[in-house]
XYZ file of N, CA, C and O in Angstrom:
636
model
N 35.306 -144.143 158.301
C 34.210 -145.065 158.442
C 34.071 -145.474 159.889
O 34.430 -146.574 160.273
N 33.609 -144.559 160.694
C 33.325 -144.793 162.103
C 34.562 -145.145 162.917
O 34.475 -145.882 163.892
N 35.746 -144.691 162.510
C 36.957 -144.909 163.274
C 37.518 -146.319 163.193
O 38.484 -146.607 163.872
N 36.918 -147.202 162.427
C 37.421 -148.569 162.274
C 38.590 -148.582 161.315
O 38.691 -147.752 160.427
N 39.463 -149.541 161.495
C 40.536 -149.752 160.536
C 40.055 -150.753 159.510
O 39.434 -151.754 159.854
N 40.326 -150.475 158.255
C 39.896 -151.345 157.169
C 41.102 -151.897 156.421
O 42.117 -151.231 156.288
N 40.951 -153.107 155.940
C 41.956 -153.726 155.081
C 41.627 -153.336 153.653
O 40.494 -153.503 153.202
N 42.615 -152.820 152.954
C 42.417 -152.368 151.577
C 42.714 -153.534 150.627
O 43.813 -154.089 150.640
N 41.728 -153.895 149.848
C 41.882 -154.978 148.881
C 42.293 -154.392 147.541
O 41.670 -153.445 147.065
N 43.315 -154.952 146.928
C 43.748 -154.428 145.625
C 42.702 -154.699 144.557
O 42.116 -155.785 144.510
N 42.458 -153.709 143.728
C 41.497 -153.866 142.643
C 41.954 -154.966 141.688
O 41.164 -155.756 141.191
N 43.253 -155.029 141.461
C 43.846 -156.056 140.608
C 44.858 -156.813 141.463
O 45.629 -156.212 142.203
N 44.834 -158.136 141.370
C 45.757 -158.955 142.163
C 46.326 -160.061 141.291
O 45.887 -160.277 140.170
N 47.309 -160.765 141.836
C 47.937 -161.843 141.081
C 47.586 -163.231 141.624
O 48.272 -164.205 141.334
N 46.512 -163.317 142.392
C 46.073 -164.598 142.932
C 45.514 -165.447 141.795
O 44.670 -164.996 141.025
N 45.998 -166.654 141.700
C 45.527 -167.592 140.692
C 44.480 -168.487 141.341
O 44.678 -168.985 142.455
N 43.375 -168.675 140.662
C 42.312 -169.532 141.195
C 42.860 -170.938 141.393
O 43.390 -171.536 140.460
N 42.743 -171.464 142.610
C 43.174 -172.849 142.810
C 42.233 -173.807 142.075
O 41.170 -173.398 141.603
N 42.617 -175.057 142.007
C 41.753 -176.055 141.391
C 40.489 -176.200 142.244
O 40.553 -176.191 143.470
N 39.345 -176.296 141.592
C 38.077 -176.453 142.306
C 38.142 -177.750 143.116
O 38.335 -178.824 142.550
N 38.006 -177.665 144.454
C 38.270 -178.825 145.294
C 37.117 -179.829 145.443
O 37.319 -180.885 146.043
N 35.956 -179.515 144.937
C 34.815 -180.409 145.136
C 34.599 -181.316 143.927
O 34.836 -180.913 142.794
N 34.117 -182.526 144.175
C 33.823 -183.416 143.050
C 32.569 -182.942 142.328
O 31.786 -182.140 142.858
N 32.389 -183.452 141.109
C 31.162 -183.135 140.378
C 29.974 -183.601 141.195
O 30.018 -184.642 141.845
N 28.923 -182.793 141.164
C 27.691 -183.135 141.876
C 26.765 -183.848 140.889
O 26.257 -183.228 139.944
N 26.584 -185.129 141.093
C 25.765 -185.924 140.176
C 24.332 -185.421 140.147
O 23.742 -185.124 141.187
N 23.805 -185.322 138.938
C 22.428 -184.887 138.723
C 21.623 -186.091 138.235
O 22.121 -186.887 137.440
N 20.396 -186.192 138.704
C 19.566 -187.343 138.372
C 18.220 -186.914 137.807
O 17.697 -185.868 138.175
N 17.686 -187.745 136.949
C 16.305 -187.623 136.492
C 15.500 -188.629 137.304
O 15.900 -189.794 137.414
N 14.408 -188.169 137.871
C 13.546 -189.065 138.636
C 12.168 -189.076 138.012
O 11.635 -188.028 137.655
N 11.621 -190.260 137.895
C 10.282 -190.400 137.330
C 9.693 -191.729 137.799
O 10.393 -192.559 138.390
N 8.414 -191.905 137.576
C 7.737 -193.132 137.960
C 7.402 -193.943 136.714
O 6.991 -193.401 135.696
N 7.614 -195.241 136.817
C 7.273 -196.165 135.747
C 6.684 -197.415 136.387
O 7.315 -198.031 137.256
N 5.475 -197.743 135.980
C 4.763 -198.897 136.551
C 4.691 -198.809 138.070
O 4.869 -199.798 138.780
N 4.481 -197.593 138.575
C 4.331 -197.398 140.009
C 5.634 -197.405 140.784
O 5.627 -197.282 142.007
N 6.742 -197.568 140.110
C 8.043 -197.574 140.771
C 8.792 -196.292 140.436
O 8.758 -195.820 139.301
N 9.471 -195.765 141.444
C 10.272 -194.566 141.233
C 11.590 -194.959 140.584
O 12.307 -195.830 141.087
N 11.900 -194.305 139.487
C 13.133 -194.561 138.748
C 14.042 -193.343 138.910
O 13.594 -192.198 138.785
N 15.298 -193.610 139.178
C 16.281 -192.536 139.333
C 17.468 -192.874 138.438
O 18.161 -193.853 138.680
N 17.678 -192.015 137.418
C 18.747 -192.263 136.459
C 19.728 -191.100 136.456
O 19.322 -189.933 136.471
N 20.998 -191.448 136.419
C 22.043 -190.433 136.341
C 21.905 -189.669 135.022
O 21.758 -190.263 133.964
N 21.947 -188.344 135.123
C 21.904 -187.484 133.936
C 23.308 -186.914 133.757
O 23.663 -185.900 134.359
N 24.112 -187.593 132.938
C 25.508 -187.187 132.762
C 25.637 -185.810 132.124
O 26.517 -185.028 132.500
N 24.765 -185.502 131.183
C 24.828 -184.192 130.521
C 24.535 -183.075 131.520
O 25.235 -182.047 131.536
N 23.539 -183.260 132.355
C 23.201 -182.234 133.358
C 24.287 -182.149 134.425
O 24.614 -181.061 134.906
N 24.861 -183.286 134.804
C 25.968 -183.292 135.767
C 27.114 -182.449 135.230
O 27.683 -181.619 135.947
N 27.446 -182.637 133.960
C 28.534 -181.878 133.342
C 28.176 -180.395 133.226
O 29.016 -179.525 133.461
N 26.939 -180.098 132.894
C 26.489 -178.713 132.772
C 26.586 -177.972 134.105
O 27.070 -176.834 134.164
N 26.150 -178.616 135.162
C 26.228 -178.004 136.502
C 27.685 -177.807 136.896
O 28.057 -176.751 137.438
N 28.521 -178.790 136.618
C 29.939 -178.679 136.957
C 30.598 -177.521 136.200
O 31.371 -176.748 136.776
N 30.273 -177.376 134.931
C 30.823 -176.268 134.134
C 30.359 -174.923 134.694
O 31.135 -173.963 134.730
N 29.111 -174.841 135.131
C 28.598 -173.597 135.738
C 29.339 -173.298 137.043
O 29.668 -172.138 137.330
N 29.611 -174.343 137.841
C 30.369 -174.143 139.078
C 31.780 -173.649 138.778
O 32.261 -172.709 139.425
N 32.425 -174.257 137.795
C 33.787 -173.842 137.438
C 33.821 -172.404 136.931
O 34.750 -171.649 137.240
N 32.809 -172.012 136.176
C 32.723 -170.641 135.670
C 32.580 -169.647 136.829
O 33.277 -168.626 136.878
N 31.690 -169.964 137.756
C 31.497 -169.089 138.918
C 32.765 -169.049 139.764
O 33.173 -167.988 140.244
N 33.409 -170.187 139.950
C 34.661 -170.291 140.709
C 35.719 -169.348 140.124
O 36.353 -168.583 140.846
N 35.871 -169.383 138.820
C 36.853 -168.540 138.144
C 36.511 -167.061 138.325
O 37.393 -166.236 138.599
N 35.232 -166.720 138.168
C 34.814 -165.317 138.342
C 35.071 -164.836 139.775
O 35.529 -163.706 139.990
N 34.781 -165.673 140.761
C 34.984 -165.272 142.152
C 36.463 -165.027 142.456
O 36.808 -164.070 143.142
N 37.340 -165.882 141.942
C 38.763 -165.731 142.232
C 39.396 -164.553 141.490
O 40.543 -164.194 141.754
N 38.662 -163.920 140.602
C 39.144 -162.698 139.955
C 38.773 -161.460 140.770
O 39.283 -160.375 140.516
N 37.895 -161.613 141.749
C 37.451 -160.485 142.577
C 38.560 -160.052 143.540
O 39.402 -160.865 143.929
N 38.539 -158.793 143.960
C 39.526 -158.319 144.937
C 39.538 -159.135 146.236
O 40.596 -159.307 146.846
N 38.397 -159.676 146.640
C 38.318 -160.450 147.877
C 39.200 -161.694 147.840
O 39.604 -162.222 148.874
N 39.527 -162.168 146.632
C 40.359 -163.367 146.495
C 41.723 -163.202 147.159
O 42.307 -164.184 147.626
N 42.215 -161.983 147.214
C 43.499 -161.747 147.879
C 43.416 -162.172 149.351
O 44.350 -162.784 149.875
N 42.298 -161.880 149.987
C 42.115 -162.270 151.390
C 41.814 -163.758 151.520
O 42.301 -164.418 152.435
N 41.004 -164.295 150.614
C 40.708 -165.734 150.681
C 41.989 -166.538 150.564
O 42.176 -167.527 151.266
N 42.875 -166.098 149.681
C 44.151 -166.785 149.504
C 45.002 -166.661 150.767
O 45.555 -167.643 151.253
N 45.088 -165.454 151.288
C 45.888 -165.198 152.488
C 45.357 -165.988 153.679
O 46.134 -166.495 154.488
N 44.037 -166.112 153.785
C 43.420 -166.799 154.925
C 43.234 -168.301 154.693
O 42.759 -168.999 155.578
N 43.574 -168.775 153.509
C 43.447 -170.194 153.204
C 42.007 -170.670 153.143
O 41.657 -171.668 153.777
N 41.167 -169.976 152.367
C 39.735 -170.277 152.331
C 39.212 -170.899 151.036
O 38.030 -170.772 150.746
N 40.023 -171.593 150.253
C 39.461 -172.133 149.009
C 38.314 -173.112 149.236
O 37.362 -173.137 148.447
N 38.369 -173.910 150.276
C 37.269 -174.852 150.528
C 35.973 -174.122 150.870
O 34.891 -174.528 150.450
N 36.093 -173.017 151.619
C 34.912 -172.239 151.967
C 34.324 -171.558 150.739
O 33.101 -171.474 150.594
N 35.184 -171.070 149.853
C 34.696 -170.451 148.623
C 34.019 -171.511 147.753
O 32.952 -171.267 147.178
N 34.603 -172.694 147.689
C 33.995 -173.785 146.922
C 32.638 -174.175 147.515
O 31.675 -174.415 146.771
N 32.555 -174.222 148.835
C 31.278 -174.542 149.477
C 30.231 -173.486 149.143
O 29.057 -173.806 148.923
N 30.658 -172.212 149.076
C 29.734 -171.152 148.679
C 29.265 -171.349 147.241
O 28.083 -171.207 146.946
N 30.184 -171.675 146.341
C 29.816 -171.901 144.943
C 28.758 -172.995 144.868
O 27.724 -172.842 144.209
N 29.003 -174.102 145.562
C 28.058 -175.218 145.533
C 26.717 -174.798 146.137
O 25.658 -175.080 145.580
N 26.764 -174.106 147.273
C 25.523 -173.663 147.924
C 24.754 -172.692 147.038
O 23.522 -172.771 146.938
N 25.472 -171.777 146.387
C 24.814 -170.814 145.504
C 24.133 -171.543 144.354
O 22.977 -171.258 144.016
N 24.856 -172.468 143.735
C 24.282 -173.205 142.603
C 23.049 -173.997 143.039
O 22.038 -174.017 142.336
N 23.126 -174.624 144.199
C 21.971 -175.373 144.691
C 20.816 -174.437 145.036
O 19.655 -174.763 144.810
N 21.138 -173.246 145.559
C 20.085 -172.307 145.963
C 19.359 -171.696 144.772
O 18.271 -171.152 144.917
N 19.967 -171.779 143.600
C 19.323 -171.232 142.409
C 18.751 -172.342 141.518
O 18.214 -172.051 140.456
N 18.877 -173.572 141.958
C 18.378 -174.708 141.183
C 16.878 -174.906 141.346
O 16.229 -174.284 142.190
N 16.340 -175.803 140.556
C 14.895 -176.027 140.550
C 14.389 -176.679 141.834
O 13.217 -176.561 142.161
N 15.250 -177.356 142.574
C 14.828 -177.998 143.821
C 15.217 -177.184 145.049
O 15.310 -177.716 146.153
N 15.445 -175.907 144.864
C 15.884 -175.047 145.959
C 14.761 -174.801 146.962
O 13.591 -174.993 146.677
N 15.182 -174.379 148.141
C 14.230 -173.988 149.167
C 14.816 -172.806 149.944
O 15.953 -172.395 149.698
N 14.050 -172.272 150.856
C 14.486 -171.073 151.583
C 15.723 -171.328 152.433
O 16.551 -170.440 152.620
N 15.900 -172.548 152.942
C 17.088 -172.849 153.756
C 18.358 -172.761 152.914
O 19.366 -172.236 153.372
N 18.294 -173.281 151.689
C 19.466 -173.209 150.806
C 19.785 -171.765 150.433
O 20.943 -171.361 150.402
N 18.751 -170.988 150.165
C 18.955 -169.578 149.812
C 19.560 -168.810 150.989
O 20.487 -168.014 150.821
N 19.054 -169.060 152.187
C 19.566 -168.395 153.390
C 21.024 -168.773 153.630
O 21.855 -167.920 153.955
N 21.342 -170.051 153.470
C 22.726 -170.497 153.661
C 23.660 -169.802 152.676
O 24.748 -169.340 153.059
N 23.258 -169.708 151.413
C 24.097 -169.056 150.402
C 24.296 -167.581 150.736
O 25.413 -167.049 150.623
N 23.250 -166.912 151.173
C 23.350 -165.494 151.534
C 24.296 -165.302 152.716
O 25.108 -164.385 152.734
N 24.206 -166.173 153.706
C 25.099 -166.073 154.875
C 26.553 -166.303 154.479
O 27.453 -165.602 154.941
N 26.768 -167.306 153.641
C 28.131 -167.591 153.199
C 28.695 -166.430 152.392
O 29.874 -166.088 152.513
N 27.849 -165.831 151.566
C 28.249 -164.677 150.756
C 28.751 -163.549 151.657
O 29.777 -162.926 151.388
N 28.033 -163.315 152.744
C 28.444 -162.265 153.679
C 29.736 -162.646 154.399
O 30.651 -161.832 154.526
N 29.824 -163.889 154.867
C 31.012 -164.320 155.604
C 32.280 -164.250 154.756
O 33.358 -163.974 155.270
N 32.141 -164.483 153.460
C 33.295 -164.427 152.563
C 33.567 -163.012 152.049
O 34.514 -162.790 151.308
N 32.741 -162.055 152.448
C 32.948 -160.673 152.030
C 32.597 -160.423 150.577
O 33.107 -159.490 149.963
N 31.716 -161.241 150.015
C 31.318 -161.049 148.622
C 30.295 -159.921 148.523
O 30.354 -159.095 147.624
N 29.378 -159.869 149.468
C 28.374 -158.802 149.477
C 28.974 -157.546 150.110
O 29.973 -157.610 150.828
N 28.349 -156.411 149.851
C 28.852 -155.167 150.447
C 28.723 -155.195 151.969
O 29.609 -154.709 152.663
N 27.642 -155.785 152.476
C 27.510 -155.873 153.937
C 28.577 -156.796 154.514
O 29.112 -156.545 155.597
N 28.916 -157.859 153.783
C 29.971 -158.763 154.229
C 31.334 -158.104 154.216
O 32.167 -158.331 155.094
N 31.569 -157.257 153.204
C 32.836 -156.527 153.159
C 32.951 -155.605 154.372
O 34.007 -155.526 155.004
N 31.860 -154.930 154.694
C 31.865 -154.043 155.858
C 32.089 -154.845 157.136
O 32.895 -154.468 157.988
N 31.400 -155.957 157.252
C 31.529 -156.822 158.431
C 32.975 -157.308 158.589
O 33.486 -157.382 159.700
N 33.625 -157.638 157.475
C 35.010 -158.115 157.515
C 36.031 -156.986 157.597
O 37.216 -157.247 157.763
N 35.566 -155.746 157.435
C 36.476 -154.605 157.495
C 37.320 -154.465 156.241
O 38.496 -154.114 156.309
N 36.717 -154.751 155.083
C 37.432 -154.687 153.816
C 36.902 -153.548 152.958
O 35.705 -153.303 152.908
N 37.802 -152.864 152.263
C 37.427 -151.887 151.241
C 38.274 -152.183 150.007
O 39.383 -152.707 150.105
N 37.735 -151.851 148.853
C 38.423 -152.091 147.588
C 38.993 -150.781 147.073
O 38.336 -149.739 147.144
N 40.216 -150.844 146.556
C 40.813 -149.671 145.921
C 39.839 -149.113 144.896
O 39.136 -149.866 144.225
N 39.838 -147.800 144.757
C 38.974 -147.151 143.777
C 39.844 -146.580 142.667
O 40.768 -145.811 142.951
N 39.558 -146.959 141.406
C 40.374 -146.399 140.321
C 40.064 -144.920 140.144
O 38.910 -144.506 140.138
N 41.103 -144.135 140.007
C 40.945 -142.701 139.783
C 40.858 -142.434 138.284
O 41.198 -143.280 137.469
N 40.419 -141.252 137.929
C 40.268 -140.881 136.523
C 41.602 -140.949 135.778
O 41.650 -141.240 134.595
N 42.709 -140.721 136.510
C 44.021 -140.742 135.864
C 44.617 -142.148 135.789
O 45.756 -142.327 135.377
N 43.840 -143.153 136.200
C 44.296 -144.529 136.112
C 45.060 -145.005 137.326
O 45.418 -146.162 137.422
N 45.326 -144.117 138.283
C 46.026 -144.495 139.498
C 44.986 -144.818 140.569
O 44.092 -144.025 140.834
N 45.116 -145.994 141.163
C 44.136 -146.410 142.172
C 44.309 -145.592 143.443
O 45.400 -145.199 143.813
N 43.199 -145.323 144.075
C 43.216 -144.640 145.370
C 42.340 -145.432 146.309
O 41.680 -146.384 145.926
N 42.335 -145.021 147.549
C 41.562 -145.713 148.570
C 40.469 -144.789 149.051
O 40.718 -143.604 149.276
N 39.240 -145.308 149.214
C 38.182 -144.454 149.737
C 38.537 -143.977 151.128
O 39.236 -144.664 151.860
N 38.061 -142.814 151.472
C 38.331 -142.248 152.783
C 37.759 -143.139 153.870
O 36.637 -143.596 153.791
N 38.581 -143.387 154.888
C 38.105 -144.165 156.032
C 38.005 -143.291 157.269
O 37.942 -143.765 158.369
N 38.025 -141.984 157.040
C 37.895 -141.083 158.182
C 36.463 -141.105 158.677
O 35.548 -141.502 157.968
N 36.274 -140.686 159.866
C 34.938 -140.661 160.450
C 34.127 -139.476 159.976
O 33.057 -139.213 160.503
N 34.620 -138.751 158.988
C 33.907 -137.576 158.494
C 32.528 -137.903 157.972
O 32.294 -138.961 157.412
N 31.616 -136.986 158.176
C 30.239 -137.201 157.756
C 30.090 -136.939 156.266
O 30.593 -135.956 155.747
N 29.405 -137.834 155.592
C 29.127 -137.645 154.182
C 27.748 -137.039 154.033
O 26.837 -137.369 154.763
N 27.605 -136.157 153.046
C 26.293 -135.604 152.749
C 25.676 -136.428 151.639
O 26.342 -136.719 150.654
N 24.418 -136.814 151.818
C 23.726 -137.577 150.790
C 23.427 -136.675 149.607
O 22.903 -135.588 149.765
N 23.770 -137.140 148.434
C 23.525 -136.375 147.221
C 22.231 -136.838 146.560
O 21.944 -138.026 146.523
N 21.473 -135.892 146.071
C 20.257 -136.190 145.319
C 20.298 -135.361 144.044
O 21.238 -134.596 143.817
N 19.275 -135.485 143.244
C 19.231 -134.701 142.008
C 19.123 -133.208 142.290
O 19.386 -132.390 141.423
N 18.740 -132.840 143.498
C 18.628 -131.419 143.849
C 19.804 -130.937 144.695
O 19.785 -129.851 145.228
N 20.837 -131.752 144.833
C 21.983 -131.383 145.672
C 22.047 -132.319 146.858
O 21.858 -133.519 146.716
N 22.291 -131.771 148.051
C 22.287 -132.621 149.235
C 20.854 -132.960 149.589
O 19.920 -132.266 149.193
N 20.644 -134.025 150.341
C 19.284 -134.499 150.611
C 18.426 -133.439 151.278
O 17.259 -133.313 150.982
N 19.022 -132.613 152.150
C 18.219 -131.634 152.869
C 17.793 -130.454 151.989
O 16.778 -129.814 152.255
N 18.544 -130.187 150.923
C 18.161 -129.047 150.085
C 16.948 -129.397 149.223
O 16.302 -128.509 148.682
N 16.633 -130.682 149.099
C 15.468 -131.089 148.329
C 14.203 -131.136 149.169
O 13.118 -131.410 148.667
N 14.327 -130.850 150.470
C 13.170 -130.905 151.371
C 12.727 -129.496 151.666
O 13.509 -128.652 152.101
N 11.474 -129.209 151.412
C 10.945 -127.889 151.709
C 9.961 -128.023 152.873
O 9.079 -128.869 152.858
N 10.159 -127.212 153.883
C 9.290 -127.253 155.048
C 8.450 -125.984 155.030
O 8.972 -124.871 154.953
N 7.158 -126.158 155.083
C 6.247 -125.005 155.087
C 5.819 -124.709 156.508
O 5.551 -125.622 157.288
N 5.751 -123.455 156.833
C 5.282 -123.039 158.150
C 3.764 -123.050 158.149
O 3.138 -122.645 157.189
N 3.172 -123.464 159.247
C 1.711 -123.496 159.347
C 1.154 -122.171 159.732
O 1.738 -121.325 160.288
């Protein structure tokens, strides 16, 4: 892969998800009554959002990238990503929240571009059940298409 050295992330690891470090994010219902804005705590929605955050937190810590997050001491950053992601997909989201979540995703190596940026590759399970590592040599790969390599599917006519 262009002569770079990559860190190989184990497909399966023994990292245990730490306790979610952020407090519950209170959710409110807002409405107007007699011309006054009313804001009431919605305990059911607060609990629902918190449960969704905990579910995402658990799923993220099962990913191969968790081995690096643990080694680098990044649980707070992963938690901040969970919160940002949840807010970016909520009904009051905006483009700034979505952009922040996407950037955090890359910085934590969750996206494929982020993994490349961080120099991480994940073990690839082989057909025999033994994990292997993708080639990191600078060798050129040929693009495969339904007709073979990409160039064999292109026909050039002479004028």
